[in-house]
């Protein structure tokens, strides 16, 4: 066996964490948001390999979906008639909501609501 299953491996991992924020002006109103942060992790090598294998399963599915979508797109483009057009829309884009009149806190660090096309 090449790998000691109990060997400790230190690394960093991107994780989603709930973070409580409070209004800087009043210091009273709390708000909970989700941030993506890099965290220090410790794994034994067996756990790390298992985690990696799970991530690879999800990645393989992701790549398969991309390939199938591209094939369908190419088929559509290659078989267009002269009087047809293709409209390509990115449905995964997030949009920020804005107010017609915003105070300064909106521009510096205050999270806006997001809208996603589903």
CSV table of N, CA and C in Angstrom, one decimal:
chain,number,residue,atom,x,y,z
A,1,UNK,N,0.9,-1.2,0.0
A,1,UNK,CA,0.0,0.0,0.0
A,1,UNK,C,0.9,1.2,0.0
A,2,UNK,N,0.6,2.2,-0.9
A,2,UNK,CA,1.4,3.4,-1.1
A,2,UNK,C,1.0,4.5,-0.1
A,3,UNK,N,-0.2,4.4,0.5
A,3,UNK,CA,-0.6,5.5,1.3
A,3,UNK,C,-1.0,5.1,2.7
A,4,UNK,N,-0.4,5.7,3.7
A,4,UNK,CA,-0.8,5.4,5.1
A,4,UNK,C,-2.2,6.0,5.3
A,5,UNK,N,-3.2,5.2,5.6
A,5,UNK,CA,-4.6,5.7,5.7
A,5,UNK,C,-4.8,6.6,6.9
A,6,UNK,N,-3.9,6.5,7.9
A,6,UNK,CA,-4.1,7.4,9.0
A,6,UNK,C,-3.2,8.6,9.0
A,7,UNK,N,-2.5,8.8,8.0
A,7,UNK,CA,-1.6,10.0,7.8
A,7,UNK,C,-2.5,11.2,7.8
A,8,UNK,N,-2.1,12.3,8.6
A,8,UNK,CA,-2.9,13.5,8.6
A,8,UNK,C,-2.4,14.4,7.5
A,9,UNK,N,-3.4,15.0,6.8
A,9,UNK,CA,-3.1,15.9,5.7
A,9,UNK,C,-3.8,17.2,6.0
A,10,UNK,N,-3.1,18.3,5.9
A,10,UNK,CA,-3.6,19.6,6.1
A,10,UNK,C,-3.8,20.3,4.8
A,11,UNK,N,-5.0,20.9,4.6
A,11,UNK,CA,-5.2,21.6,3.3
A,11,UNK,C,-6.3,22.7,3.6
A,12,UNK,N,-6.7,23.4,2.5
A,12,UNK,CA,-7.7,24.4,2.6
A,12,UNK,C,-8.9,24.0,1.7
A,13,UNK,N,-10.1,24.3,2.1
A,13,UNK,CA,-11.3,24.0,1.4
A,13,UNK,C,-12.3,25.2,1.4
A,14,UNK,N,-12.9,25.4,0.2
A,14,UNK,CA,-13.9,26.5,0.1
A,14,UNK,C,-15.2,25.9,0.6
A,15,UNK,N,-15.8,26.6,1.6
A,15,UNK,CA,-17.0,26.2,2.2
A,15,UNK,C,-18.0,27.4,2.3
A,16,UNK,N,-19.3,27.0,2.3
A,16,UNK,CA,-20.3,28.1,2.5
A,16,UNK,C,-20.6,28.2,4.0
A,17,UNK,N,-20.6,29.4,4.6
A,17,UNK,CA,-20.8,29.6,6.0
A,17,UNK,C,-21.9,30.7,6.2
A,18,UNK,N,-22.8,30.5,7.2
A,18,UNK,CA,-23.7,31.5,7.5
A,18,UNK,C,-22.9,32.5,8.4
A,19,UNK,N,-23.1,33.8,8.1
A,19,UNK,CA,-22.4,34.8,8.9
A,19,UNK,C,-23.4,35.9,9.3
A,20,UNK,N,-23.4,36.3,10.6
A,20,UNK,CA,-24.3,37.3,11.0
A,20,UNK,C,-23.6,38.7,10.9
A,21,UNK,N,-24.3,39.6,10.3
A,21,UNK,CA,-23.9,41.0,10.2
A,21,UNK,C,-24.8,41.9,10.9
A,22,UNK,N,-24.3,43.0,11.4
A,22,UNK,CA,-25.1,44.0,12.1
A,22,UNK,C,-24.9,45.3,11.4
A,23,UNK,N,-26.0,46.1,11.4
A,23,UNK,CA,-25.9,47.4,10.8
A,23,UNK,C,-24.8,48.3,11.5
A,24,UNK,N,-24.0,48.9,10.7
A,24,UNK,CA,-22.9,49.7,11.3
A,24,UNK,C,-23.4,51.0,12.0
A,25,UNK,N,-24.5,51.5,11.4
A,25,UNK,CA,-25.0,52.8,11.9
A,25,UNK,C,-25.6,52.6,13.3
A,26,UNK,N,-26.5,51.7,13.4
A,26,UNK,CA,-27.2,51.5,14.7
A,26,UNK,C,-26.6,50.4,15.6
A,27,UNK,N,-26.0,49.4,14.9
A,27,UNK,CA,-25.4,48.3,15.7
A,27,UNK,C,-26.4,47.3,16.2
A,28,UNK,N,-27.7,47.5,15.8
A,28,UNK,CA,-28.7,46.6,16.4
A,28,UNK,C,-29.2,45.6,15.5
A,29,UNK,N,-29.6,46.0,14.3
A,29,UNK,CA,-30.3,45.0,13.3
A,29,UNK,C,-29.3,44.0,12.8
A,30,UNK,N,-29.5,42.7,13.1
A,30,UNK,CA,-28.7,41.7,12.6
A,30,UNK,C,-29.3,41.1,11.3
A,31,UNK,N,-28.4,40.6,10.5
A,31,UNK,CA,-28.8,40.0,9.2
A,31,UNK,C,-27.9,38.8,9.0
A,32,UNK,N,-28.4,37.7,8.5
A,32,UNK,CA,-27.6,36.5,8.3
A,32,UNK,C,-27.5,36.3,6.8
A,33,UNK,N,-26.2,36.2,6.3
A,33,UNK,CA,-25.9,35.9,4.9
A,33,UNK,C,-25.0,34.7,4.8
A,34,UNK,N,-24.9,34.2,3.6
A,34,UNK,CA,-24.0,33.0,3.4
A,34,UNK,C,-22.9,33.5,2.6
A,35,UNK,N,-21.7,33.3,3.1
A,35,UNK,CA,-20.4,33.7,2.4
A,35,UNK,C,-19.6,32.4,2.1
A,36,UNK,N,-18.9,32.5,1.0
A,36,UNK,CA,-18.0,31.4,0.7
A,36,UNK,C,-16.6,31.8,1.2
A,37,UNK,N,-16.0,31.0,2.1
A,37,UNK,CA,-14.7,31.3,2.7
A,37,UNK,C,-13.8,30.1,2.5
A,38,UNK,N,-12.5,30.3,2.6
A,38,UNK,CA,-11.5,29.3,2.6
A,38,UNK,C,-11.2,28.9,4.0
A,39,UNK,N,-11.4,27.6,4.4
A,39,UNK,CA,-11.2,27.1,5.7
A,39,UNK,C,-10.0,26.1,5.8
A,40,UNK,N,-9.2,26.2,6.8
A,40,UNK,CA,-8.2,25.2,7.1
A,40,UNK,C,-8.9,23.9,7.4
A,41,UNK,N,-8.4,22.8,6.9
A,41,UNK,CA,-9.0,21.4,7.1
A,41,UNK,C,-7.9,20.5,7.5
A,42,UNK,N,-8.3,19.4,8.2
A,42,UNK,CA,-7.4,18.3,8.5
A,42,UNK,C,-8.1,17.0,8.2
A,43,UNK,N,-7.5,16.2,7.4
A,43,UNK,CA,-8.1,14.9,7.1
A,43,UNK,C,-7.1,13.8,7.3
A,44,UNK,N,-7.6,12.6,7.6
A,44,UNK,CA,-6.7,11.5,7.4
A,44,UNK,C,-6.8,11.1,5.9
A,45,UNK,N,-5.8,10.5,5.4
A,45,UNK,CA,-5.7,10.3,3.9
A,45,UNK,C,-6.9,9.5,3.4
A,46,UNK,N,-7.4,8.5,4.2
A,46,UNK,CA,-8.6,7.8,3.8
A,46,UNK,C,-9.8,8.7,3.5
A,47,UNK,N,-10.1,9.6,4.5
A,47,UNK,CA,-11.2,10.5,4.4
A,47,UNK,C,-11.0,11.4,3.1
A,48,UNK,N,-9.8,11.9,2.9
A,48,UNK,CA,-9.5,12.8,1.8
A,48,UNK,C,-9.7,12.1,0.5
A,49,UNK,N,-9.3,10.9,0.4
A,49,UNK,CA,-9.5,10.2,-0.9
A,49,UNK,C,-11.0,9.9,-1.1
A,50,UNK,N,-11.7,9.6,-0.1
A,50,UNK,CA,-13.2,9.4,-0.2
A,50,UNK,C,-13.9,10.7,-0.6
A,51,UNK,N,-13.5,11.8,0.0
A,51,UNK,CA,-14.1,13.1,-0.4
A,51,UNK,C,-13.8,13.4,-1.8
A,52,UNK,N,-12.5,13.2,-2.3
A,52,UNK,CA,-12.1,13.5,-3.6
A,52,UNK,C,-12.9,12.6,-4.6
A,53,UNK,N,-13.1,11.4,-4.3
A,53,UNK,CA,-13.9,10.5,-5.2
A,53,UNK,C,-15.3,10.9,-5.3
A,54,UNK,N,-16.0,11.4,-4.3
A,54,UNK,CA,-17.3,12.0,-4.3
A,54,UNK,C,-17.4,13.2,-5.2
A,55,UNK,N,-16.4,14.1,-5.0
A,55,UNK,CA,-16.3,15.3,-5.8
A,55,UNK,C,-16.1,15.0,-7.3
A,56,UNK,N,-15.4,13.9,-7.6
A,56,UNK,CA,-15.1,13.5,-9.0
A,56,UNK,C,-16.4,13.0,-9.6
A,57,UNK,N,-17.2,12.3,-8.9
A,57,UNK,CA,-18.5,11.8,-9.4
A,57,UNK,C,-19.4,13.0,-9.9
A,58,UNK,N,-19.5,14.0,-9.0
A,58,UNK,CA,-20.2,15.2,-9.4
A,58,UNK,C,-19.6,15.9,-10.6
A,59,UNK,N,-18.3,16.0,-10.6
A,59,UNK,CA,-17.6,16.7,-11.7
A,59,UNK,C,-17.9,15.9,-13.0
A,60,UNK,N,-17.8,14.6,-13.0
A,60,UNK,CA,-18.0,13.8,-14.2
A,60,UNK,C,-19.4,14.0,-14.8
A,61,UNK,N,-20.4,14.1,-13.9
A,61,UNK,CA,-21.8,14.4,-14.3
A,61,UNK,C,-21.9,15.8,-14.9
A,62,UNK,N,-21.2,16.7,-14.3
A,62,UNK,CA,-21.2,18.1,-14.8
A,62,UNK,C,-20.6,18.1,-16.2
A,63,UNK,N,-19.5,17.5,-16.4
A,63,UNK,CA,-18.8,17.4,-17.7
A,63,UNK,C,-19.7,16.8,-18.8
A,64,UNK,N,-20.4,15.7,-18.4
A,64,UNK,CA,-21.3,14.9,-19.3
A,64,UNK,C,-22.4,15.9,-19.7
A,65,UNK,N,-23.0,16.6,-18.8
A,65,UNK,CA,-24.1,17.6,-19.1
A,65,UNK,C,-23.6,18.6,-20.1
A,66,UNK,N,-22.4,19.2,-19.9
A,66,UNK,CA,-21.8,20.2,-20.8
A,66,UNK,C,-21.7,19.6,-22.2
A,67,UNK,N,-21.1,18.4,-22.3
A,67,UNK,CA,-20.9,17.8,-23.6
A,67,UNK,C,-22.3,17.5,-24.3
A,68,UNK,N,-23.3,17.1,-23.6
A,68,UNK,CA,-24.6,16.8,-24.2
A,68,UNK,C,-25.2,18.1,-24.7
A,69,UNK,N,-25.1,19.1,-23.9
A,69,UNK,CA,-25.7,20.4,-24.2
A,69,UNK,C,-25.0,21.0,-25.5
A,70,UNK,N,-23.7,20.8,-25.5
A,70,UNK,CA,-22.9,21.3,-26.7
A,70,UNK,C,-23.3,20.6,-27.9
A,71,UNK,N,-23.5,19.3,-27.9
A,71,UNK,CA,-23.9,18.5,-29.0
A,71,UNK,C,-25.2,18.9,-29.5
A,72,UNK,N,-26.2,19.1,-28.6
A,72,UNK,CA,-27.5,19.6,-29.0
A,72,UNK,C,-27.5,21.0,-29.6
A,73,UNK,N,-26.6,21.9,-29.1
A,73,UNK,CA,-26.4,23.2,-29.6
A,73,UNK,C,-25.9,23.1,-31.0
A,74,UNK,N,-24.8,22.3,-31.2
A,74,UNK,CA,-24.2,22.2,-32.5
A,74,UNK,C,-25.2,21.7,-33.6
A,75,UNK,N,-26.0,20.7,-33.2
A,75,UNK,CA,-27.0,20.1,-34.1
A,75,UNK,C,-28.0,21.2,-34.5
A,76,UNK,N,-28.4,22.0,-33.5
A,76,UNK,CA,-29.4,23.1,-33.8
A,76,UNK,C,-28.7,24.1,-34.8
A,77,UNK,N,-27.5,24.5,-34.5
A,77,UNK,CA,-26.8,25.5,-35.4
A,77,UNK,C,-26.6,25.0,-36.8
A,78,UNK,N,-26.1,23.7,-36.8
A,78,UNK,CA,-25.8,23.1,-38.1
A,78,UNK,C,-27.0,22.9,-39.0
A,79,UNK,N,-28.2,22.8,-38.4
A,79,UNK,CA,-29.4,22.5,-39.2
A,79,UNK,C,-30.4,23.6,-39.3
A,80,UNK,N,-29.9,24.9,-39.2
A,80,UNK,CA,-30.7,26.0,-39.3
A,80,UNK,C,-31.1,26.3,-40.8
A,81,UNK,N,-32.4,26.6,-41.0
A,81,UNK,CA,-32.8,27.1,-42.3
A,81,UNK,C,-32.5,28.6,-42.4
A,82,UNK,N,-32.6,29.1,-43.7
A,82,UNK,CA,-32.2,30.5,-43.9
A,82,UNK,C,-33.1,31.4,-43.2
A,83,UNK,N,-34.4,31.1,-42.9
A,83,UNK,CA,-35.3,32.0,-42.2
A,83,UNK,C,-35.4,31.7,-40.7
A,84,UNK,N,-34.4,31.0,-40.2
A,84,UNK,CA,-34.4,30.7,-38.7
A,84,UNK,C,-33.2,31.4,-38.1
A,85,UNK,N,-33.3,31.6,-36.8
A,85,UNK,CA,-32.2,32.2,-36.0
A,85,UNK,C,-32.2,31.4,-34.6
A,86,UNK,N,-31.0,31.5,-34.0
A,86,UNK,CA,-30.9,30.9,-32.7
A,86,UNK,C,-30.7,32.0,-31.7
A,87,UNK,N,-31.4,32.0,-30.6
A,87,UNK,CA,-31.3,32.9,-29.5
A,87,UNK,C,-30.7,32.1,-28.3
A,88,UNK,N,-29.5,32.5,-27.9
A,88,UNK,CA,-28.9,31.8,-26.8
A,88,UNK,C,-29.0,32.7,-25.5
A,89,UNK,N,-29.5,32.1,-24.4
A,89,UNK,CA,-29.7,32.9,-23.2
A,89,UNK,C,-29.0,32.1,-22.1
A,90,UNK,N,-28.3,32.9,-21.3
A,90,UNK,CA,-27.7,32.3,-20.1
A,90,UNK,C,-28.6,32.4,-18.9
A,91,UNK,N,-29.3,31.3,-18.6
A,91,UNK,CA,-30.3,31.3,-17.5
A,91,UNK,C,-29.6,31.2,-16.1
A,92,UNK,N,-28.3,31.0,-16.0
A,92,UNK,CA,-27.7,30.9,-14.7
A,92,UNK,C,-27.2,32.2,-14.2
A,93,UNK,N,-27.4,33.3,-14.9
A,93,UNK,CA,-26.8,34.5,-14.4
A,93,UNK,C,-27.6,35.1,-13.3
A,94,UNK,N,-26.9,35.6,-12.3
A,94,UNK,CA,-27.6,36.3,-11.1
A,94,UNK,C,-27.6,37.8,-11.4
A,95,UNK,N,-28.7,38.4,-11.0
A,95,UNK,CA,-28.9,39.8,-11.1
A,95,UNK,C,-29.1,40.4,-9.8
A,96,UNK,N,-28.4,41.6,-9.5
A,96,UNK,CA,-28.6,42.3,-8.3
A,96,UNK,C,-29.8,43.2,-8.4
A,97,UNK,N,-30.6,43.3,-7.3
A,97,UNK,CA,-31.7,44.3,-7.2
A,97,UNK,C,-31.1,45.6,-6.8
A,98,UNK,N,-31.6,46.7,-7.4
A,98,UNK,CA,-31.1,48.0,-7.0
A,98,UNK,C,-32.4,48.9,-6.8
A,99,UNK,N,-32.2,49.8,-5.9
A,99,UNK,CA,-33.2,50.8,-5.6
A,99,UNK,C,-33.0,52.1,-6.4
A,100,UNK,N,-34.1,52.8,-6.8
A,100,UNK,CA,-33.9,54.0,-7.5
A,100,UNK,C,-33.1,55.0,-6.7
A,101,UNK,N,-33.3,55.0,-5.4
A,101,UNK,CA,-32.5,55.9,-4.5
A,101,UNK,C,-31.9,55.0,-3.4
A,102,UNK,N,-30.5,54.9,-3.4
A,102,UNK,CA,-29.9,54.1,-2.5
A,102,UNK,C,-29.0,54.9,-1.6
A,103,UNK,N,-28.9,54.5,-0.3
A,103,UNK,CA,-28.0,55.2,0.6
A,103,UNK,C,-26.6,54.6,0.4
A,104,UNK,N,-25.6,55.3,1.0
A,104,UNK,CA,-24.2,54.9,0.7
A,104,UNK,C,-23.9,53.5,1.2
A,105,UNK,N,-24.6,53.0,2.2
A,105,UNK,CA,-24.3,51.6,2.7
A,105,UNK,C,-24.5,50.6,1.7
A,106,UNK,N,-25.4,50.8,0.8
A,106,UNK,CA,-25.7,49.9,-0.3
A,106,UNK,C,-24.5,49.7,-1.2
A,107,UNK,N,-23.7,50.7,-1.3
A,107,UNK,CA,-22.5,50.7,-2.3
A,107,UNK,C,-21.3,50.0,-1.6
A,108,UNK,N,-21.3,50.0,-0.3
A,108,UNK,CA,-20.1,49.5,0.4
A,108,UNK,C,-20.4,48.4,1.4
A,109,UNK,N,-20.4,47.2,0.9
A,109,UNK,CA,-20.5,46.0,1.8
A,109,UNK,C,-21.8,45.5,2.1
A,110,UNK,N,-22.9,46.2,1.9
A,110,UNK,CA,-24.2,45.7,2.2
A,110,UNK,C,-24.7,44.8,1.1
A,111,UNK,N,-25.1,43.6,1.5
A,111,UNK,CA,-25.5,42.6,0.4
A,111,UNK,C,-26.9,43.0,-0.1
A,112,UNK,N,-27.0,43.0,-1.4
A,112,UNK,CA,-28.3,43.2,-2.1
A,112,UNK,C,-28.9,41.9,-2.3
A,113,UNK,N,-30.3,41.9,-2.5
A,113,UNK,CA,-31.0,40.7,-2.9
A,113,UNK,C,-30.6,40.3,-4.3
A,114,UNK,N,-30.6,39.0,-4.6
A,114,UNK,CA,-30.3,38.6,-5.9
A,114,UNK,C,-31.5,37.9,-6.6
A,115,UNK,N,-31.6,38.0,-7.9
A,115,UNK,CA,-32.6,37.3,-8.6
A,115,UNK,C,-31.9,36.4,-9.6
A,116,UNK,N,-32.4,35.1,-9.6
A,116,UNK,CA,-31.9,34.2,-10.5
A,116,UNK,C,-33.0,33.7,-11.5
A,117,UNK,N,-32.7,33.5,-12.7
A,117,UNK,CA,-33.7,33.0,-13.7
A,117,UNK,C,-33.7,31.5,-13.4
A,118,UNK,N,-34.9,30.9,-13.3
A,118,UNK,CA,-35.0,29.5,-13.1
A,118,UNK,C,-35.9,28.9,-14.1
